[in-house]
Coordinates of C-alpha atoms in Angstrom, one line a residue:
Chain A
M25 CA 15.3 -37.5 24.4
A26 CA 15.5 -34.5 22.4
G27 CA 19.0 -35.4 20.9
R28 CA 17.1 -39.0 20.2
I29 CA 13.9 -37.7 18.5
I30 CA 16.0 -35.6 16.8
D31 CA 18.4 -38.7 15.5
W32 CA 15.7 -40.5 14.2
I33 CA 14.6 -37.6 12.1
D34 CA 18.1 -37.0 10.9
Q35 CA 18.1 -40.8 9.8
R36 CA 14.9 -40.2 7.6
F37 CA 14.8 -36.3 6.4
P38 CA 18.1 -34.3 6.6
L39 CA 17.4 -31.0 9.3
T40 CA 20.3 -31.2 11.5
K41 CA 22.1 -30.5 7.9
F42 CA 19.7 -28.5 6.7
I43 CA 19.5 -26.1 9.3
K44 CA 23.5 -26.7 9.8
H45 CA 23.7 -26.3 5.8
E46 CA 20.9 -23.4 4.8
L47 CA 20.7 -21.5 8.9
T48 CA 24.0 -21.8 11.0
E49 CA 26.5 -22.4 8.5
Y50 CA 25.5 -20.1 5.8
P51 CA 27.5 -18.0 5.0
T52 CA 26.7 -14.7 4.5
P53 CA 28.5 -11.2 3.7
R54 CA 30.0 -9.7 6.8
N55 CA 29.5 -5.9 5.1
L56 CA 25.4 -6.1 4.4
S57 CA 23.4 -2.7 5.0
Y58 CA 20.5 -2.0 6.3
W59 CA 19.3 -2.4 2.7
W60 CA 19.5 -5.9 3.2
N61 CA 17.1 -6.2 5.3
F62 CA 14.0 -5.9 2.9
G63 CA 14.3 -9.0 1.5
S64 CA 13.1 -10.9 4.7
L65 CA 10.3 -8.1 5.6
A66 CA 8.9 -8.8 2.1
G67 CA 8.7 -12.5 3.4
I68 CA 7.2 -10.8 6.5
V69 CA 4.7 -8.7 4.7
L70 CA 3.7 -11.6 2.4
V71 CA 3.3 -13.6 6.1
I72 CA 0.5 -11.4 7.8
Q73 CA -1.3 -11.0 4.8
I74 CA -2.5 -14.1 4.7
V75 CA -2.8 -14.7 7.9
S76 CA -4.6 -11.5 8.1
G77 CA -6.7 -12.8 4.6
I78 CA -7.7 -15.9 6.0
F79 CA -9.2 -14.3 8.6
L80 CA -11.1 -12.1 6.7
A81 CA -12.4 -14.8 4.0
M82 CA -14.0 -16.4 7.0
H83 CA -16.3 -13.5 7.2
Y84 CA -16.2 -11.9 3.7
K85 CA -18.9 -12.6 1.2
P86 CA -17.7 -12.5 -2.6
D87 CA -21.3 -11.5 -3.6
A88 CA -21.9 -8.4 -5.3
L89 CA -24.9 -7.9 -3.1
M90 CA -23.3 -8.5 0.1
A91 CA -19.7 -8.0 -0.4
F92 CA -19.7 -4.5 0.8
D93 CA -21.8 -5.4 3.6
S94 CA -19.8 -7.6 4.3
V95 CA -16.5 -5.6 4.7
E96 CA -18.7 -3.4 7.1
H97 CA -19.6 -6.0 9.2
I98 CA -16.2 -7.2 10.1
M99 CA -15.0 -4.0 10.4
R100 CA -18.4 -3.2 12.9
N101 CA -19.0 -6.4 14.4
V102 CA -16.2 -9.1 14.2
N103 CA -14.6 -9.3 17.3
Y104 CA -11.0 -6.5 16.0
G105 CA -12.3 -7.2 12.7
W106 CA -11.5 -3.8 12.2
L107 CA -8.2 -4.7 13.1
I108 CA -7.2 -7.5 10.4
R109 CA -9.0 -5.4 7.6
Y110 CA -7.0 -2.6 8.2
M111 CA -3.3 -4.7 8.4
H112 CA -4.8 -6.4 5.4
S113 CA -5.2 -3.3 3.7
T114 CA -2.1 -1.9 4.6
G115 CA 0.2 -4.6 4.6
A116 CA -1.1 -4.5 0.5
S117 CA 0.7 -0.9 0.6
A118 CA 3.5 -2.3 3.2
F119 CA 4.4 -4.6 0.3
F120 CA 4.6 -2.7 -2.1
I121 CA 7.0 -0.4 -0.4
V122 CA 9.1 -3.1 0.7
I123 CA 9.7 -4.8 -2.2
Y124 CA 9.9 -1.5 -4.3
I125 CA 12.9 -0.6 -2.0
H126 CA 14.1 -4.6 -2.5
M127 CA 14.1 -2.7 -5.8
A128 CA 16.0 -0.2 -5.8
R129 CA 18.8 -1.8 -3.9
T130 CA 18.9 -4.2 -6.4
L131 CA 18.9 -2.0 -9.4
F132 CA 21.5 1.0 -6.7
Y133 CA 24.5 -2.4 -6.0
G134 CA 24.1 -3.8 -8.7
S135 CA 22.8 -7.1 -7.7
Y136 CA 20.8 -8.1 -10.4
R137 CA 24.7 -8.8 -12.3
A138 CA 26.0 -12.2 -13.3
P139 CA 25.7 -14.4 -11.4
R140 CA 21.9 -13.7 -10.1
E141 CA 20.4 -13.0 -12.7
L142 CA 17.7 -15.7 -11.7
M143 CA 16.8 -14.5 -8.8
W144 CA 16.2 -10.7 -10.7
W145 CA 14.0 -12.8 -12.9
T146 CA 12.3 -14.6 -10.5
G147 CA 12.1 -11.5 -7.7
Q148 CA 10.9 -10.2 -11.4
V149 CA 7.8 -12.8 -11.9
L150 CA 7.1 -11.9 -8.2
L151 CA 6.6 -8.5 -8.9
L152 CA 4.4 -9.5 -11.3
M153 CA 1.9 -12.0 -9.0
L154 CA 1.7 -8.9 -6.6
M155 CA 0.7 -6.5 -8.3
A156 CA -2.1 -9.2 -10.0
T157 CA -3.0 -10.3 -6.3
A158 CA -2.9 -6.7 -5.1
F159 CA -5.0 -5.5 -8.0
M160 CA -7.8 -8.8 -7.8
G161 CA -7.6 -8.4 -3.9
Y162 CA -8.7 -4.3 -4.7
L163 CA -12.0 -5.4 -5.8
L164 CA -12.6 -7.5 -3.4
P165 CA -14.0 -4.3 -0.8
W166 CA -16.7 -3.7 -3.5
G167 CA -16.7 0.0 -3.4
Q168 CA -16.8 2.8 -5.8
M169 CA -12.8 2.5 -6.7
S170 CA -12.6 -1.1 -6.2
Y171 CA -15.5 -1.2 -9.1
W172 CA -13.8 1.5 -11.6
G173 CA -11.2 0.3 -11.4
A174 CA -11.4 -3.4 -11.8
Q175 CA -14.0 -1.5 -14.9
V176 CA -10.6 0.7 -16.4
I177 CA -8.1 -2.0 -15.8
T178 CA -9.9 -4.8 -17.3
S179 CA -11.1 -2.9 -20.1
L180 CA -7.5 -2.5 -21.2
F181 CA -7.2 -5.9 -21.9
G182 CA -9.9 -4.8 -24.4
A183 CA -6.9 -3.2 -26.9
T184 CA -5.7 -6.8 -27.3
P185 CA -5.8 -7.0 -31.5
F186 CA -8.6 -8.9 -32.8
I187 CA -9.8 -10.6 -30.1
G188 CA -10.1 -7.6 -27.7
D189 CA -13.7 -8.3 -26.4
D190 CA -13.9 -11.9 -26.3
V191 CA -10.7 -11.5 -23.4
V192 CA -12.2 -9.0 -21.9
R193 CA -15.7 -10.9 -21.1
W194 CA -13.5 -14.0 -20.7
L195 CA -11.8 -11.8 -17.7
R196 CA -15.2 -10.4 -16.0
G197 CA -17.3 -13.2 -17.2
D198 CA -19.9 -11.2 -17.9
F199 CA -20.3 -7.7 -19.9
V200 CA -19.1 -5.4 -17.5
V201 CA -17.9 -5.9 -14.3
G202 CA -20.1 -7.8 -11.9
D203 CA -20.9 -10.6 -9.6
A204 CA -19.3 -13.0 -12.2
T205 CA -15.8 -10.8 -11.8
L206 CA -16.1 -10.5 -8.0
T207 CA -16.6 -14.2 -7.6
R208 CA -13.2 -15.2 -10.2
F209 CA -11.3 -12.3 -8.5
F210 CA -12.2 -13.6 -5.1
A211 CA -10.9 -17.2 -6.2
L212 CA -7.8 -16.2 -7.5
H213 CA -7.1 -13.4 -4.8
Y214 CA -7.6 -16.4 -2.3
L215 CA -5.0 -18.7 -4.7
F216 CA -1.9 -16.3 -5.4
P217 CA -1.0 -15.8 -2.2
F218 CA 0.4 -19.6 -2.2
L219 CA 2.3 -20.0 -5.5
I220 CA 4.0 -16.3 -4.5
V221 CA 5.3 -18.4 -2.0
G222 CA 6.4 -21.6 -3.8
M223 CA 8.1 -18.8 -5.9
V224 CA 9.3 -17.5 -3.0
V225 CA 11.0 -20.7 -2.0
I226 CA 12.4 -20.7 -5.7
H227 CA 13.9 -17.4 -5.2
L228 CA 15.2 -18.4 -1.9
V229 CA 16.7 -21.6 -3.5
A230 CA 18.9 -20.0 -5.7
L231 CA 19.9 -17.3 -3.0
H232 CA 21.1 -19.9 -1.3
M233 CA 22.7 -21.4 -4.1
V234 CA 24.4 -17.9 -5.2
K235 CA 24.6 -16.6 -2.1
S236 CA 23.7 -12.6 -1.0
S237 CA 25.2 -9.4 -3.1
N238 CA 27.0 -6.7 -0.7
P239 CA 27.4 -3.4 -0.7
S240 CA 30.9 -3.6 -2.5
G241 CA 29.4 -5.3 -5.3
I242 CA 32.2 -8.3 -5.6
N243 CA 31.9 -11.8 -4.7
L244 CA 32.9 -12.2 -1.3
A245 CA 32.0 -16.1 -1.0
D246 CA 35.3 -17.3 0.5
K247 CA 36.6 -14.6 2.0
D248 CA 34.7 -12.0 4.7
N249 CA 31.6 -14.0 5.1
I250 CA 30.0 -14.7 8.8
P251 CA 27.2 -17.7 9.5
F252 CA 23.9 -16.6 9.1
H253 CA 22.4 -17.4 12.2
P254 CA 23.2 -15.8 14.7
Y255 CA 24.4 -12.5 13.3
Y256 CA 21.5 -12.0 10.7
T257 CA 18.8 -13.7 11.9
I258 CA 19.0 -11.3 14.9
K259 CA 19.7 -8.6 12.8
D260 CA 16.7 -9.1 10.7
L261 CA 14.5 -9.5 13.7
F262 CA 15.7 -6.1 14.5
G263 CA 14.6 -5.2 10.9
F264 CA 11.3 -6.7 11.9
G265 CA 10.8 -4.4 15.2
V266 CA 11.5 -1.3 13.0
F267 CA 9.3 -2.0 10.3
F268 CA 6.3 -3.2 13.0
I269 CA 6.3 0.4 14.7
V270 CA 5.5 1.8 11.5
F271 CA 3.3 -0.8 10.7
A272 CA 1.6 -0.2 13.6
Y273 CA 1.3 3.4 13.3
F274 CA -0.6 3.0 10.1
V275 CA -2.4 0.3 11.1
F276 CA -4.0 1.6 14.5
Y277 CA -4.2 5.8 14.0
S278 CA -3.8 6.4 10.4
P279 CA -5.5 3.4 8.2
N280 CA -7.4 5.0 5.9
T281 CA -4.2 6.7 4.4
F282 CA -3.3 4.0 1.7
I283 CA -7.8 3.5 1.0
E284 CA -9.1 6.4 -1.3
A285 CA -12.1 7.7 0.1
D286 CA -14.7 6.8 -2.8
N287 CA -14.4 3.0 -1.7
Y288 CA -16.1 4.1 1.1
E289 CA -19.3 4.2 -1.3
P290 CA -20.9 1.2 -2.3
A291 CA -20.1 0.3 -6.0
N292 CA -22.2 1.6 -7.7
P293 CA -22.7 0.7 -12.4
L294 CA -24.0 3.8 -12.9
K295 CA -22.8 6.3 -11.0
T296 CA -19.3 6.8 -12.6
P297 CA -17.1 9.2 -10.0
P298 CA -14.9 11.8 -11.6
H299 CA -11.9 11.1 -11.3
I300 CA -10.9 7.3 -11.3
V301 CA -7.5 6.2 -9.7
P302 CA -5.8 3.4 -9.4
E303 CA -3.9 2.0 -6.2
W304 CA -0.8 4.6 -5.4
Y305 CA 1.8 1.7 -6.4
F306 CA -0.2 1.5 -9.5
L307 CA 0.4 4.9 -10.6
P308 CA 3.7 5.6 -12.6
F309 CA 3.0 2.6 -15.2
Y310 CA -0.7 4.0 -15.3
A311 CA 1.2 7.5 -16.3
I312 CA 2.9 5.7 -19.0
L313 CA -0.3 4.3 -20.2
R314 CA -2.0 7.6 -20.3
A315 CA 1.6 9.0 -22.0
I316 CA 0.4 7.2 -25.2
P317 CA -2.5 8.6 -27.3
D318 CA -3.0 4.8 -29.3
L319 CA -4.8 2.5 -26.7
L320 CA -2.7 -0.3 -28.1
G321 CA 0.2 1.3 -27.3
G322 CA -0.2 2.6 -24.1
V323 CA -1.5 -0.7 -22.7
V324 CA 2.1 -1.9 -24.7
A325 CA 4.2 0.4 -23.0
M326 CA 2.3 0.4 -20.0
G327 CA 3.3 -3.8 -20.0
V328 CA 7.0 -2.5 -21.2
S329 CA 7.3 -0.5 -18.2
V330 CA 7.3 -3.5 -15.5
V331 CA 8.9 -5.8 -17.3
I332 CA 11.6 -4.1 -18.6
F333 CA 13.8 -4.3 -15.2
A334 CA 14.1 -8.3 -16.0
L335 CA 16.3 -6.8 -19.5
M336 CA 18.9 -5.1 -16.6
P337 CA 21.8 -8.0 -16.7
F338 CA 21.5 -7.5 -20.5
L339 CA 21.2 -3.9 -20.2
D340 CA 23.9 -2.7 -17.8
R341 CA 27.5 -3.7 -19.6
S342 CA 29.7 -2.4 -17.3
R343 CA 32.7 -4.7 -15.4
I344 CA 32.8 -2.4 -12.4
P345 CA 32.3 -4.2 -9.3
G346 CA 29.8 -2.5 -6.6
G347 CA 26.8 -0.8 -8.3
A348 CA 26.5 2.8 -8.4
K349 CA 29.2 2.8 -5.5
Y350 CA 32.3 3.1 -8.5
R351 CA 30.0 4.7 -11.4
P352 CA 28.8 8.3 -10.9
I353 CA 27.2 8.4 -14.3
Y354 CA 25.5 4.9 -13.3
R355 CA 24.8 7.0 -9.9
V356 CA 23.4 9.6 -12.0
M357 CA 21.1 7.9 -14.0
F358 CA 19.4 5.8 -10.5
V359 CA 19.0 9.1 -9.2
L360 CA 16.8 10.3 -12.4
F361 CA 15.3 7.3 -12.6
V362 CA 13.6 7.2 -8.8
I363 CA 12.6 11.1 -9.7
D364 CA 11.2 10.4 -13.0
I365 CA 9.5 7.6 -11.0
L366 CA 8.0 10.2 -7.8
V367 CA 7.1 12.6 -11.3
L368 CA 5.2 9.7 -13.2
S369 CA 3.3 8.8 -10.0
Y370 CA 2.0 12.1 -10.1
V371 CA 1.3 12.6 -13.4
G372 CA -0.2 9.1 -12.7
L373 CA -2.4 10.7 -9.9
K374 CA -3.9 13.9 -11.6
P375 CA -6.6 14.1 -14.1
P376 CA -4.6 14.5 -17.5
S377 CA -4.5 18.9 -18.1
G378 CA -3.1 21.2 -20.9
S379 CA 0.7 21.0 -19.2
L380 CA 0.5 17.8 -17.1
V381 CA 0.3 15.4 -20.1
I382 CA 2.9 16.8 -21.8
V383 CA 5.9 16.3 -18.5
G384 CA 4.0 12.6 -18.9
Q385 CA 4.9 12.2 -22.2
V386 CA 8.4 13.7 -20.9
A387 CA 8.5 11.5 -18.0
T388 CA 7.4 8.8 -19.7
F389 CA 10.2 9.1 -23.0
V390 CA 12.8 9.5 -20.1
Y391 CA 11.8 6.6 -18.3
F392 CA 12.5 4.3 -21.7
S393 CA 15.5 6.8 -22.3
L394 CA 17.2 5.6 -19.7
F395 CA 16.8 1.3 -20.0
T396 CA 17.7 2.1 -23.8
L397 CA 20.5 4.0 -23.4
L398 CA 21.9 2.0 -20.5
P399 CA 23.9 -0.6 -22.9
F400 CA 25.9 2.4 -24.6
I401 CA 26.8 4.9 -21.5
S402 CA 27.5 1.9 -18.9
R403 CA 30.4 0.7 -21.5
W404 CA 31.2 3.7 -22.3
E405 CA 31.3 4.9 -18.5
E406 CA 33.4 1.6 -17.9
R407 CA 36.4 2.5 -20.5
W408 CA 36.3 6.7 -19.3
L409 CA 36.6 5.5 -15.8
R410 CA 39.2 2.6 -16.5
K411 CA 41.0 5.6 -18.0
K412 CA 40.8 7.6 -15.9
G413 CA 42.3 5.4 -13.1
L414 CA 39.9 3.4 -10.1
P415 CA 41.3 3.0 -7.1
P416 CA 43.7 -0.2 -7.3
E417 CA 41.8 -2.3 -4.7
V418 CA 38.8 -2.0 -7.2
E419 CA 41.0 -2.9 -10.4
E420 CA 41.9 -5.8 -8.2
L421 CA 38.5 -6.9 -7.7
I422 CA 37.8 -6.4 -12.0
R423 CA 40.9 -8.5 -12.1
Q424 CA 40.0 -10.9 -9.5
E425 CA 36.3 -11.4 -11.1
E426 CA 37.6 -12.0 -14.0
E427 CA 39.7 -14.7 -13.3
E428 CA 36.6 -16.2 -11.2
A429 CA 34.6 -15.4 -14.0
A430 CA 36.7 -17.9 -16.5
K431 CA 36.9 -20.6 -14.2
R432 CA 33.5 -20.4 -14.2
G433 CA 33.0 -20.6 -18.0
R434 CA 36.1 -23.5 -17.7
R435 CA 33.9 -25.8 -15.1
A436 CA 31.0 -25.3 -17.1
Chain B
M20 CA 24.9 6.2 -0.3
K21 CA 24.0 9.3 1.7
Q22 CA 23.7 12.2 -1.2
V23 CA 21.5 9.9 -3.0
I24 CA 19.1 9.3 0.1
L25 CA 19.7 12.7 1.4
S26 CA 18.7 14.1 -2.6
L27 CA 16.0 11.8 -2.8
V28 CA 14.2 12.8 0.0
I29 CA 14.2 16.8 -1.0
V30 CA 12.4 15.6 -4.3
V31 CA 10.0 13.6 -2.5
L32 CA 9.2 16.7 -0.6
G33 CA 9.1 19.1 -3.4
V34 CA 7.1 16.4 -5.7
F35 CA 4.4 16.6 -3.1
G36 CA 4.3 20.0 -1.6
A37 CA 3.9 20.6 -5.3
A38 CA 0.6 18.2 -5.1
G39 CA 0.0 19.8 -1.6
S40 CA -0.7 23.2 -3.4
Q41 CA -1.9 22.4 -6.5
A42 CA -5.2 20.4 -4.1
G43 CA -5.7 23.7 -2.6
T44 CA -6.1 26.0 -5.9
T45 CA -8.6 23.0 -7.4
E46 CA -11.2 22.7 -5.1
V47 CA -13.5 25.4 -2.8
A48 CA -11.0 25.8 0.4
L49 CA -12.7 23.5 2.9
K50 CA -12.8 24.5 7.2
P51 CA -10.5 22.5 9.0
I52 CA -12.5 21.2 12.5
K53 CA -11.5 19.5 15.1
V54 CA -13.1 16.3 15.8
D55 CA -15.1 17.0 19.4
R56 CA -14.7 13.7 20.1
S57 CA -16.4 13.7 23.9
L58 CA -19.7 11.9 24.9
D59 CA -21.3 15.7 26.0
S60 CA -21.3 16.2 21.7
L61 CA -22.0 12.9 20.1
R62 CA -25.3 12.7 22.2
R63 CA -26.2 16.3 21.5
G64 CA -24.8 15.3 17.7
A65 CA -27.2 12.2 17.9
Q66 CA -30.3 14.4 19.4
V67 CA -30.1 16.5 15.9
V68 CA -29.5 13.5 13.5
F69 CA -32.3 12.4 14.8
D70 CA -34.2 14.6 15.0
T71 CA -33.7 16.8 11.2
C72 CA -31.1 13.9 8.7
M73 CA -33.2 11.1 9.5
R74 CA -36.0 12.9 8.2
C75 CA -34.1 12.6 4.9
H76 CA -30.9 10.2 5.3
S77 CA -30.5 6.6 7.0
L78 CA -28.1 4.7 9.2
R79 CA -28.1 1.4 7.8
Y80 CA -25.1 0.1 9.6
I81 CA -25.8 1.5 12.6
T82 CA -28.3 0.0 15.2
Y83 CA -30.1 1.4 18.7
R84 CA -27.8 -1.1 20.3
D85 CA -24.7 0.8 18.8
L86 CA -26.3 3.7 20.6
L87 CA -25.2 2.2 23.6
D88 CA -21.6 1.4 23.2
M89 CA -21.4 4.8 22.0
G90 CA -22.6 5.6 25.7
L91 CA -26.4 6.3 26.0
S92 CA -27.8 5.1 28.5
K93 CA -30.3 2.6 28.2
E94 CA -33.3 5.3 28.5
E95 CA -32.0 7.9 26.6
V96 CA -32.1 4.7 23.7
D97 CA -35.4 4.0 24.2
T98 CA -36.4 7.2 24.1
L99 CA -34.8 7.5 20.6
R100 CA -36.2 4.1 19.1
G101 CA -39.5 4.7 20.6
D102 CA -41.2 1.1 19.6
R103 CA -38.8 0.1 17.1
G104 CA -36.5 -3.1 17.7
L105 CA -32.8 -2.2 19.7
G106 CA -31.4 -4.7 16.5
E107 CA -33.0 -1.9 14.4
Y108 CA -31.2 0.3 12.1
L109 CA -31.7 3.9 11.6
Q110 CA -34.0 4.1 9.3
T111 CA -35.2 7.1 7.9
T112 CA -38.6 9.0 8.2
M113 CA -39.2 9.5 4.6
P114 CA -40.5 6.3 2.5
P115 CA -38.5 6.2 -0.8
S116 CA -41.6 7.3 -2.9
A117 CA -41.6 10.2 -0.9
A118 CA -38.6 10.7 -1.3
K119 CA -38.0 10.2 -5.1
F120 CA -41.2 12.6 -5.5
H121 CA -39.2 15.5 -3.9
F122 CA -35.4 15.0 -4.8
G123 CA -35.7 12.8 -7.8
M124 CA -33.0 10.3 -5.6
L125 CA -32.7 8.3 -2.2
P126 CA -30.8 11.0 -0.1
P127 CA -27.6 8.4 0.7
D128 CA -26.7 7.3 3.4
L129 CA -24.8 9.0 6.2
S130 CA -23.1 5.5 8.3
L131 CA -19.8 6.4 6.5
M132 CA -20.0 9.5 5.6
A133 CA -17.7 10.7 7.0
K134 CA -15.4 8.2 5.4
A135 CA -16.0 8.1 2.1
R136 CA -15.1 12.1 1.3
K137 CA -11.8 13.4 1.2
N138 CA -11.8 14.5 4.7
G139 CA -15.0 13.7 6.0
P140 CA -15.7 15.9 9.0
S141 CA -13.9 18.6 7.7
Y142 CA -16.2 18.5 4.9
I143 CA -19.2 17.8 6.0
Y144 CA -18.9 20.8 8.9
T145 CA -18.5 23.0 5.9
L146 CA -20.9 21.4 3.7
L147 CA -23.6 22.1 6.4
T148 CA -22.5 25.4 7.7
S149 CA -21.8 27.1 3.9
Y150 CA -25.4 27.5 2.5
E151 CA -25.8 30.7 1.4
E152 CA -28.1 32.9 -1.0
M153 CA -27.5 33.6 -4.7
S154 CA -27.7 37.2 -6.6
N155 CA -30.7 35.2 -8.0
G156 CA -32.5 35.0 -5.2
K157 CA -32.0 31.2 -5.3
I158 CA -29.6 29.2 -2.8
D159 CA -27.0 27.1 -2.6
N160 CA -24.4 25.5 -1.7
P161 CA -20.2 26.4 -3.4
V162 CA -19.0 23.1 -1.6
F163 CA -21.5 21.3 -3.6
P164 CA -22.8 23.7 -6.7
G165 CA -27.1 22.3 -7.2
I166 CA -26.9 20.4 -4.4
R167 CA -30.6 19.2 -4.1
M168 CA -30.1 18.8 0.0
P169 CA -31.8 22.1 1.6
D170 CA -30.6 24.7 3.9
I171 CA -31.1 21.6 6.9
L172 CA -29.2 23.6 9.6
N173 CA -30.8 27.6 8.2
V174 CA -27.4 28.9 8.2
T175 CA -28.9 31.1 5.6
V176 CA -31.7 33.0 7.5
E177 CA -30.0 32.4 11.0
T178 CA -27.1 35.2 10.7
A179 CA -27.2 37.0 14.1
P180 CA -23.3 35.9 15.9
E181 CA -25.2 34.7 18.6
E182 CA -27.7 32.6 16.6
R183 CA -24.4 31.5 14.4
A184 CA -22.9 30.3 17.1
V185 CA -25.4 28.0 17.7
V186 CA -25.8 26.2 14.5
E187 CA -21.8 25.9 13.5
Q188 CA -22.2 24.2 17.6
Q189 CA -24.7 21.6 16.0
A190 CA -22.5 21.1 12.7
R191 CA -19.8 20.2 15.0
D192 CA -21.8 17.8 17.0
V193 CA -23.4 16.5 13.8
V194 CA -19.9 16.2 12.2
A195 CA -18.8 14.3 15.8
F196 CA -21.9 11.6 15.9
L197 CA -21.3 10.7 12.0
E198 CA -17.6 10.1 12.5
W199 CA -18.2 8.2 15.2
A200 CA -20.8 6.4 12.9
A201 CA -18.2 6.4 10.1
D202 CA -15.8 3.9 12.5
P203 CA -17.1 3.0 15.8
R204 CA -14.1 1.0 16.4
A205 CA -11.7 4.2 16.3
Q206 CA -12.1 4.7 20.4
E207 CA -10.7 1.5 20.7
R208 CA -8.6 1.3 17.6
R209 CA -6.5 4.2 18.8
E210 CA -6.3 3.0 22.8
L211 CA -5.1 -0.4 22.1
G212 CA -2.8 1.0 19.4
V213 CA -0.5 2.7 22.1
Y214 CA -0.1 -0.6 23.9
V215 CA 1.3 -2.2 20.9
I216 CA 3.5 1.0 19.7
V217 CA 5.2 0.7 23.6
Y218 CA 5.5 -2.6 23.7
L219 CA 7.1 -3.1 19.7
V220 CA 9.7 0.1 20.7
I221 CA 10.0 -1.4 23.5
L222 CA 10.7 -5.1 21.9
T223 CA 12.8 -3.4 19.3
A224 CA 14.9 -1.6 21.9
L225 CA 15.9 -5.1 23.0
L226 CA 16.3 -6.9 19.7
Y227 CA 18.9 -3.6 18.7
W228 CA 21.2 -4.1 22.2
R229 CA 20.6 -7.7 21.4
K230 CA 22.0 -7.3 17.9
R231 CA 25.2 -4.8 19.2
K232 CA 26.6 -7.7 21.8
I233 CA 25.7 -10.4 19.0
W234 CA 27.7 -8.3 16.3
S235 CA 30.6 -7.5 19.1
R236 CA 31.7 -11.0 18.7
L237 CA 33.2 -10.6 15.3
D238 CA 34.7 -7.3 17.0
E239 CA 37.3 -10.2 19.4
H240 CA 39.7 -11.6 16.3

């Protein structure tokens, strides 16, 4: 019976073919490390956020007079409302942790390189959409930090030449952040996750075209592959298990780690908090904004610092496979970059004062220097390494890679 | 990769260690307390809050019915509420005009106070017990210089050790009650969490075992 139903469907829709092609026969490199779990983890966090978000929206009131109370109502009176709310607020932070690790893995192993540029760029778009969604979501509890964070960030758009004030008013729907802002942020916060789902589909279609990269950095497509199912379905499920243990720890035992204390005070337009901080996941970029003394310059630098990742396929000109694996200098740059991000986060967290301002400016300089120097360093590093003599198997890989690239070129 | 991770871990610890030590020097050191979550402490705390704090403060997210959920008996709640309804929230006895007259402001609502300050419980405890007489004879509070709330628990008057002990116990009980009020579902959350995490650990162990099993098929070739 089941077989007949599937036959019936298969004549009208490529169900079996799809499952075969994308799952049971989809070739995946055998040597993926656990760093490759973070893509599927991002997917499961997206699901957590959408499901918990829909349930929150059933009880939440996007109205400046009721928003704060409605969140407390969810926390106190709705059945398991506290669970839904804490899952959603913890999930936002989890999303960024997972995505940042996913990006770091891509940078470390050079997975952004040809032929995976489109994966990297759709990922970059996903990052921007995630940031926008998180930013708008943070306004919804209508606490002090929600309010003043939105006030500060929207005012940045005032740096737009000539039409700055109009842009800000258009974003807020009012002269200051208020009821109009809250309502539109809620509408968009509900919309964006579904746009993200669409973008994830594009990201995955691209993935299934070019296949996963792998720690050796070379194209293993026809060399050492195993089917995705069951090997990676079970490995991803195990990854989910580990993730959910950590996630549950925070949801049940430390749910306010990621919620600023000030945000348990209702928004008060007349009382500016002494120190306004954005959410932790924006801190490095916020520090870059503040490092530049000029507002327009700061806003541009902040914007560039987020989208500059998209240039990586052009900036990294080394042909040595394996990302940082065979490349000692790139490896040092990677470590420096991560340290720099941490320093920037710290600077973004603290009120700007004498020496910290300098630290922030130096760290900003280092941030952009690493990107701008990469084309020269990567070329020079490649020449140096090849003169010094790479392991023969790596030389062999480069030769094969070039052959394949040439083949691709002929076909095109 | 391993070295990279190791060096990063060291840096992360360093950065946050520095962050921690910096934070300590800029703010008044709070007296860390461990909140006593027993029903006795909550009951005494509720009594102090009703007798003193609610002369000025409200707890607008807490109703008399919530006190039943907290564990007070029907009789205890009836005594506390007098002729107010069970569904009414804990409202201050001071009219807003009087508050404005005395303090120039409405004293803040206390229902969320234990979450609305960093290290809320320690903050409230330290605030309540830190009033002292300044050299100019005025009473002030180093935790919140210039605070408009007077020395409610009489910390500056009751200085004898045994009196002090009573005051500090009162402050502890108040903190216990306010911590409960800020998150009345916290107990339920902590209890459920154990089951969820134990379940997840078992499930994950099984998944790991399955994974090992499935991947071992690859070794056969």
